[in-house]
Amino acid sequence: MTALWILFGIIAAAALVIWGVDFYHYLVNRYCRYHIGRWPDTQAWQQAVIHRAIRWTVKTPTVKITDNNRYLLLDMLQGRHRSNTIQSWQTASLLLGLEHIGTSQCKEAVQKAVDKLLDKQGMFRVKPTNVDCGMLAYSLLKSSDAEQIRPAMDFAAQLILSRVAEDGTLVYVNDIESDERYVDTVGLACPFLACYGKTYGKPEYTALAVKQLRAFSEYGLEESTSLPNHAYSASSKLPLGVYGWGRGTGWYALGLIDTYKELPDGEDKQWLKEQLRKVADSYLNFQHADGGFGYIMQMQKGYDSSATAALAYFYRECSAVFGKKAYAETAALCLDKLRSVTRITGAIDWCQGDTKGIGVFAQTYDIMPFAQGLALRAISFEQDRD
């Protein structure tokens, strides 16, 4: 009888812990949006967003890999709650954003983060395993001495190179035989490849970035709108998934603008400039009246902060490239919308969670450091203009 009571006690305690984790997350999600978007002025909002990003470099919030809100502790124990791969581009975006703001406090936070990521020999403390590492490597290369971190940059470049399939383009997954060519690779890998090639005198890497961009632009875009599909088939050249996924559009736009900034003058850069203009003019048509962009671009209902933050930065840079007032106004409207969905903690809310597969999108909307960093990159332009 005593043994049964002990067993019952163990089961009850375990159930209480599991339920307690769920209840904690419920309370956080229930009350985190109290007074959301209530900011006395733009400067107060900007400082809160910057301060939150600095804090997140110390402990970056987890972007869940499932939509599950029950038995979260079991997901954590079984490795179904968090992915280091996804977390890498959260950190990368924060570092890029803080580097753009450029204050001494921001630079100090970036340096501390770099020291956590790299050892004294300039190699990753935890070596990445996926193409996603391109964005993290890009952020490190933009904020550090290129020679000091050369071992990590070489490792990242070789890892990405090992994912080049027979057709000469990158696969996103670790299966080199994969037929899918995802839009994610355009934003995650191409800017780093172009920057790596320029920095270390290896033009073949810059050529790979341009080839990836040209291939996706040819086979992955809807012709009349230039909206990207989630992926396309390398063998049939047919689209896979949905045109106009919001964050996917952001990945494509980021790949274009950041690669353009790294390229030397020439035919490839001119092609990219023309593509930038075409895309920027087209995407203006999909901005909502409140300044946001949707989780599906062509839908007027539904909103995603990660897409909006990406396009805020994109239009901020396009306004500098082309000197077009409409682009600057679009970026400013994006920031107005992001301000309206920022929690009192300074965390930008309503970001669509991680995708589960081609055309299978998250149903949860929460904070995402990726969007926080992109917002900082757009805010830095506003501060410069002021």
Coordinates of C-alpha atoms in Angstrom, one line a residue:
M1 CA 0.0 0.0 0.0
T2 CA 2.8 2.4 0.9
A3 CA 4.4 1.7 -2.5
L4 CA 1.2 2.6 -4.2
W5 CA 1.0 5.9 -2.3
I6 CA 4.6 6.7 -3.3
L7 CA 3.9 5.9 -6.9
F8 CA 0.8 8.1 -6.8
G9 CA 2.8 10.9 -5.2
I10 CA 5.5 10.7 -8.0
I11 CA 2.8 10.8 -10.7
A12 CA 1.0 13.7 -9.0
A13 CA 4.2 15.7 -8.6
A14 CA 5.2 15.1 -12.3
A15 CA 1.7 16.1 -13.5
L16 CA 1.9 19.2 -11.3
V17 CA 5.3 20.2 -12.8
I18 CA 4.1 19.6 -16.4
W19 CA 0.9 21.5 -15.7
G20 CA 2.8 24.3 -14.0
V21 CA 5.0 24.9 -17.0
D22 CA 2.0 25.1 -19.2
F23 CA 0.2 27.5 -16.8
Y24 CA 3.3 29.7 -16.6
H25 CA 3.4 30.1 -20.3
Y26 CA -0.3 30.6 -20.4
L27 CA 0.0 33.5 -17.9
V28 CA 2.9 35.0 -19.9
N29 CA 0.9 34.9 -23.1
R30 CA -2.3 36.0 -21.5
Y31 CA -0.9 39.2 -19.9
C32 CA 2.1 40.1 -22.0
R33 CA 0.1 42.3 -24.3
Y34 CA -1.3 44.6 -21.6
H35 CA -1.0 48.2 -22.8
I36 CA 0.7 47.0 -26.0
G37 CA 1.6 49.8 -28.4
R38 CA 1.1 52.6 -25.9
W39 CA 4.2 54.8 -26.3
P40 CA 4.4 58.4 -25.4
D41 CA 6.6 59.2 -28.4
T42 CA 8.8 57.7 -31.1
Q43 CA 12.0 58.1 -29.1
A44 CA 10.7 56.3 -26.1
W45 CA 9.7 53.4 -28.3
Q46 CA 13.0 53.3 -30.2
Q47 CA 15.0 53.2 -26.9
A48 CA 12.8 50.4 -25.5
V49 CA 13.3 48.3 -28.7
I50 CA 17.0 48.9 -28.5
H51 CA 17.2 48.1 -24.8
R52 CA 15.2 44.9 -25.3
A53 CA 17.5 43.8 -28.1
I54 CA 20.6 44.3 -25.9
R55 CA 19.1 42.2 -23.2
W56 CA 18.2 39.5 -25.7
T57 CA 21.9 39.1 -26.7
V58 CA 22.5 37.8 -23.2
K59 CA 19.6 35.4 -23.3
T60 CA 17.8 35.1 -26.6
P61 CA 14.1 34.0 -26.4
T62 CA 13.2 30.7 -27.9
V63 CA 11.3 30.6 -31.1
K64 CA 9.2 27.5 -30.7
I65 CA 9.4 24.9 -33.5
T66 CA 5.8 23.6 -32.8
D67 CA 2.5 25.3 -32.3
N68 CA 1.8 23.1 -29.3
N69 CA 0.8 25.0 -26.1
R70 CA 0.2 21.9 -23.9
Y71 CA 2.7 19.5 -22.3
L72 CA 5.5 21.9 -23.2
L73 CA 7.8 20.4 -20.7
L74 CA 7.6 17.1 -22.6
D75 CA 8.4 18.9 -25.8
M76 CA 11.5 20.4 -24.1
L77 CA 12.7 17.1 -22.8
Q78 CA 12.3 15.4 -26.1
G79 CA 14.0 18.2 -28.2
R80 CA 10.8 19.3 -29.9
H81 CA 10.6 22.8 -28.4
R82 CA 13.8 24.5 -29.6
S83 CA 16.2 24.4 -32.5
N84 CA 19.8 25.8 -32.5
T85 CA 19.5 26.3 -36.2
I86 CA 16.5 28.6 -35.9
Q87 CA 18.0 30.3 -32.9
S88 CA 21.1 31.2 -35.0
W89 CA 19.3 33.6 -37.2
Q90 CA 17.6 35.1 -34.3
T91 CA 20.9 36.0 -32.8
A92 CA 22.3 37.1 -36.2
S93 CA 19.5 39.6 -36.7
L94 CA 20.0 41.1 -33.2
L95 CA 23.7 41.6 -33.9
L96 CA 23.1 43.2 -37.2
G97 CA 20.5 45.5 -35.8
L98 CA 22.7 46.6 -32.9
E99 CA 25.7 47.1 -35.1
H100 CA 23.5 49.4 -37.3
I101 CA 22.5 51.5 -34.2
G102 CA 26.2 51.7 -33.4
T103 CA 26.1 53.3 -29.9
S104 CA 28.8 52.3 -27.5
Q105 CA 26.3 50.3 -25.5
C106 CA 25.2 48.5 -28.6
K107 CA 28.7 47.7 -29.7
E108 CA 29.6 46.4 -26.2
A109 CA 26.6 44.1 -26.3
V110 CA 27.6 42.8 -29.8
Q111 CA 31.2 42.2 -28.7
K112 CA 30.1 40.2 -25.7
A113 CA 27.9 38.1 -27.9
V114 CA 30.7 37.5 -30.4
D115 CA 32.9 36.4 -27.5
K116 CA 30.3 33.9 -26.5
L117 CA 30.0 32.5 -30.0
L118 CA 33.7 32.3 -31.0
D119 CA 36.7 31.1 -29.1
K120 CA 40.1 32.9 -28.9
Q121 CA 41.2 31.2 -32.2
G122 CA 38.3 32.7 -34.1
M123 CA 36.3 29.4 -34.5
F124 CA 32.7 28.7 -33.5
R125 CA 32.5 27.3 -30.0
V126 CA 29.5 25.3 -31.2
K127 CA 30.0 24.5 -34.9
P128 CA 26.9 25.0 -37.0
T129 CA 25.5 22.2 -39.2
N130 CA 23.0 24.0 -41.5
V131 CA 22.8 26.6 -44.2
D132 CA 21.1 28.9 -41.7
C133 CA 24.6 29.7 -40.3
G134 CA 25.1 32.0 -43.2
M135 CA 23.2 34.8 -41.6
L136 CA 25.0 34.4 -38.3
A137 CA 28.4 34.3 -40.1
Y138 CA 27.3 37.5 -42.0
S139 CA 26.5 39.3 -38.7
L140 CA 29.9 38.3 -37.3
L141 CA 31.8 39.4 -40.4
K142 CA 30.0 42.8 -40.3
S143 CA 30.9 43.4 -36.6
S144 CA 34.3 41.8 -36.2
D145 CA 37.9 41.9 -37.4
A146 CA 37.9 39.7 -40.6
E147 CA 41.2 38.1 -40.0
Q148 CA 40.6 37.3 -36.3
I149 CA 37.4 35.4 -37.1
R150 CA 38.7 33.9 -40.4
P151 CA 38.5 30.2 -39.1
A152 CA 34.8 30.5 -38.4
M153 CA 34.1 32.3 -41.7
D154 CA 36.0 29.6 -43.6
F155 CA 34.0 26.9 -41.8
A156 CA 30.7 28.6 -42.6
A157 CA 31.6 29.1 -46.2
Q158 CA 32.7 25.5 -46.6
L159 CA 29.5 24.3 -44.9
I160 CA 27.4 26.2 -47.3
L161 CA 29.5 25.1 -50.3
S162 CA 28.9 21.5 -49.3
R163 CA 25.2 22.1 -49.8
V164 CA 25.5 23.0 -53.5
A165 CA 23.6 20.5 -55.6
E166 CA 24.3 19.3 -59.2
D167 CA 22.5 22.2 -60.7
G168 CA 24.9 24.6 -58.9
T169 CA 22.3 26.0 -56.5
L170 CA 21.9 25.6 -52.7
V171 CA 19.7 23.2 -51.0
Y172 CA 18.3 24.3 -47.6
V173 CA 18.0 20.9 -46.0
N174 CA 21.0 18.7 -45.3
D175 CA 20.1 16.3 -48.1
I176 CA 22.2 17.2 -51.1
E177 CA 19.8 15.2 -53.3
S178 CA 16.8 17.4 -52.3
D179 CA 14.8 18.7 -55.2
E180 CA 13.4 21.7 -53.4
R181 CA 15.0 25.2 -53.6
Y182 CA 13.7 27.3 -50.7
V183 CA 13.4 31.1 -50.7
D184 CA 15.0 31.0 -47.2
T185 CA 18.4 30.4 -48.7
V186 CA 18.3 33.6 -50.6
G187 CA 18.2 35.7 -47.4
L188 CA 20.2 33.4 -45.1
A189 CA 23.2 32.5 -47.4
C190 CA 23.6 35.0 -50.3
P191 CA 24.6 38.1 -48.4
F192 CA 27.3 36.2 -46.4
L193 CA 28.6 34.5 -49.6
A194 CA 28.9 37.9 -51.3
C195 CA 30.6 39.5 -48.3
Y196 CA 32.9 36.5 -47.7
G197 CA 34.0 36.6 -51.4
K198 CA 34.6 40.4 -51.2
T199 CA 36.4 40.3 -47.9
Y200 CA 38.8 37.4 -48.5
G201 CA 39.3 37.8 -52.3
K202 CA 37.3 34.7 -53.3
P203 CA 35.0 35.8 -56.2
E204 CA 33.7 32.2 -56.7
Y205 CA 31.6 32.6 -53.5
T206 CA 30.2 35.9 -54.7
A207 CA 29.4 34.2 -58.0
L208 CA 27.5 31.4 -56.1
A209 CA 25.4 34.1 -54.3
V210 CA 24.5 35.7 -57.6
K211 CA 23.7 32.4 -59.2
Q212 CA 21.3 31.5 -56.3
L213 CA 19.6 34.9 -56.6
R214 CA 19.3 34.6 -60.4
A215 CA 17.9 31.1 -60.3
F216 CA 15.3 31.9 -57.7
S217 CA 14.3 35.1 -59.5
E218 CA 13.8 33.1 -62.7
Y219 CA 11.9 30.1 -61.3
G220 CA 10.6 31.1 -57.9
L221 CA 8.7 34.3 -58.5
E222 CA 5.2 34.9 -59.7
E223 CA 5.7 36.8 -63.0
S224 CA 3.2 39.7 -62.6
T225 CA 3.9 40.6 -59.0
S226 CA 7.4 39.2 -58.3
L227 CA 6.1 37.6 -55.2
P228 CA 8.3 34.6 -54.3
N229 CA 7.0 31.1 -53.8
H230 CA 8.0 29.2 -50.7
A231 CA 10.2 27.0 -52.9
Y232 CA 10.5 25.6 -56.4
S233 CA 11.4 22.3 -57.9
A234 CA 14.9 22.1 -59.3
S235 CA 13.9 19.3 -61.7
S236 CA 10.6 20.6 -63.1
K237 CA 11.1 24.3 -62.3
L238 CA 7.5 24.4 -61.0
P239 CA 6.5 26.3 -57.9
L240 CA 6.1 24.5 -54.6
G241 CA 3.9 25.9 -51.9
V242 CA 2.4 29.3 -51.7
Y243 CA 3.2 32.6 -53.5
G244 CA 3.5 35.6 -51.2
W245 CA 4.3 34.0 -47.8
G246 CA 5.1 37.2 -45.8
R247 CA 8.4 36.2 -44.2
G248 CA 9.5 34.4 -47.4
T249 CA 9.0 37.6 -49.2
G250 CA 11.2 39.2 -46.5
W251 CA 13.9 36.5 -47.1
Y252 CA 13.9 37.3 -50.8
A253 CA 14.0 41.1 -50.2
L254 CA 16.8 40.7 -47.7
G255 CA 18.8 38.5 -50.0
L256 CA 18.5 41.1 -52.8
I257 CA 19.4 44.2 -50.8
D258 CA 22.2 42.9 -48.6
T259 CA 23.9 41.1 -51.5
Y260 CA 23.6 44.2 -53.7
K261 CA 25.4 46.2 -51.0
E262 CA 28.3 43.7 -51.0
L263 CA 28.8 43.4 -54.8
P264 CA 31.4 45.3 -56.8
D265 CA 30.2 47.5 -59.7
G266 CA 29.5 45.5 -62.8
E267 CA 26.9 43.5 -64.7
D268 CA 25.7 41.5 -61.7
K269 CA 25.2 44.5 -59.5
Q270 CA 23.3 46.3 -62.3
W271 CA 21.0 43.3 -62.7
L272 CA 20.5 43.3 -58.9
K273 CA 19.7 47.0 -58.9
E274 CA 17.1 46.5 -61.7
Q275 CA 15.6 43.6 -59.7
L276 CA 15.5 45.7 -56.6
R277 CA 13.5 48.5 -58.3
K278 CA 11.1 46.0 -59.9
V279 CA 10.4 44.2 -56.6
A280 CA 10.2 47.4 -54.5
D281 CA 7.7 49.0 -56.8
S282 CA 5.6 45.8 -56.9
Y283 CA 5.5 45.2 -53.1
L284 CA 4.2 48.7 -52.5
N285 CA 0.8 47.4 -53.6
F286 CA 0.6 44.9 -50.8
Q287 CA 1.1 47.2 -47.8
H288 CA -1.9 47.5 -45.6
A289 CA -3.5 50.8 -44.8
D290 CA -2.1 50.6 -41.2
G291 CA 1.5 50.2 -42.6
G292 CA 1.8 46.5 -42.0
F293 CA 2.3 43.5 -44.3
G294 CA 0.4 40.3 -44.1
Y295 CA 1.5 36.7 -43.4
I296 CA 0.3 36.2 -47.0
M297 CA 1.2 39.4 -48.8
Q298 CA -1.8 39.5 -51.1
M299 CA -4.3 39.1 -48.3
Q300 CA -5.6 42.3 -46.7
K301 CA -6.5 40.4 -43.6
G302 CA -3.8 38.9 -41.4
Y303 CA -0.6 40.5 -40.2
D304 CA 3.0 39.4 -39.5
S305 CA 5.6 41.6 -37.8
S306 CA 8.5 39.6 -39.1
A307 CA 7.5 40.3 -42.7
T308 CA 6.8 44.0 -41.8
A309 CA 10.2 44.4 -40.1
A310 CA 12.0 42.8 -43.0
L311 CA 10.3 45.1 -45.5
A312 CA 10.8 48.1 -43.3
Y313 CA 14.6 47.5 -43.6
F314 CA 14.3 46.7 -47.3
Y315 CA 12.5 49.9 -48.1
R316 CA 14.8 51.9 -45.9
E317 CA 17.8 50.7 -47.9
C318 CA 15.9 51.1 -51.3
S319 CA 15.2 54.7 -50.4
A320 CA 19.0 55.2 -50.0
V321 CA 19.8 53.4 -53.3
F322 CA 17.2 55.1 -55.4
G323 CA 16.4 58.3 -53.5
K324 CA 12.7 57.6 -53.9
K325 CA 10.4 59.3 -51.4
A326 CA 7.7 56.6 -51.7
Y327 CA 10.2 54.0 -50.4
A328 CA 11.1 56.1 -47.3
E329 CA 7.4 56.7 -46.6
T330 CA 6.7 52.9 -46.8
A331 CA 9.5 52.2 -44.4
A332 CA 8.2 54.8 -42.0
L333 CA 4.6 53.4 -42.1
C334 CA 6.1 49.9 -41.4
L335 CA 7.8 51.3 -38.3
D336 CA 4.5 53.0 -37.2
K337 CA 2.8 49.6 -37.4
L338 CA 5.6 47.9 -35.5
R339 CA 5.4 50.5 -32.8
S340 CA 1.7 49.7 -32.4
V341 CA 2.4 46.0 -31.7
T342 CA 5.4 46.5 -29.3
R343 CA 4.9 45.3 -25.8
I344 CA 5.6 47.6 -22.8
T345 CA 8.8 45.6 -22.4
G346 CA 10.1 46.8 -25.8
A347 CA 9.5 43.4 -27.5
I348 CA 7.9 43.5 -30.9
D349 CA 5.0 41.1 -31.0
W350 CA 2.8 39.4 -33.6
C351 CA 5.5 37.6 -35.4
Q352 CA 4.5 34.4 -37.2
G353 CA 6.2 31.3 -35.7
D354 CA 8.5 28.9 -37.5
T355 CA 7.2 27.1 -40.5
K356 CA 6.7 23.3 -40.4
G357 CA 7.3 22.6 -44.1
I358 CA 6.5 23.9 -47.6
G359 CA 3.3 25.8 -47.3
V360 CA 2.7 24.7 -43.7
F361 CA 2.8 27.8 -41.6
A362 CA 2.7 28.4 -37.9
Q363 CA -0.6 29.4 -36.3
T364 CA 1.0 31.1 -33.3
Y365 CA 2.1 34.7 -33.3
D366 CA 4.6 35.9 -30.7
I367 CA 7.9 37.7 -30.2
M368 CA 10.8 36.9 -32.5
P369 CA 14.3 38.4 -32.1
F370 CA 14.7 38.2 -35.9
A371 CA 12.1 40.9 -36.3
Q372 CA 13.5 42.9 -33.4
G373 CA 16.9 43.1 -35.2
L374 CA 15.4 44.1 -38.5
A375 CA 13.4 46.8 -36.9
L376 CA 16.6 48.2 -35.4
R377 CA 18.2 48.2 -38.9
A378 CA 15.3 50.3 -40.1
I379 CA 15.3 52.5 -37.0
S380 CA 18.9 53.4 -37.5
F381 CA 18.0 55.1 -40.7
E382 CA 15.3 57.1 -39.0
Q383 CA 17.8 58.2 -36.4
D384 CA 20.3 59.2 -39.1
R385 CA 17.6 61.2 -40.8
D386 CA 16.6 63.0 -37.6

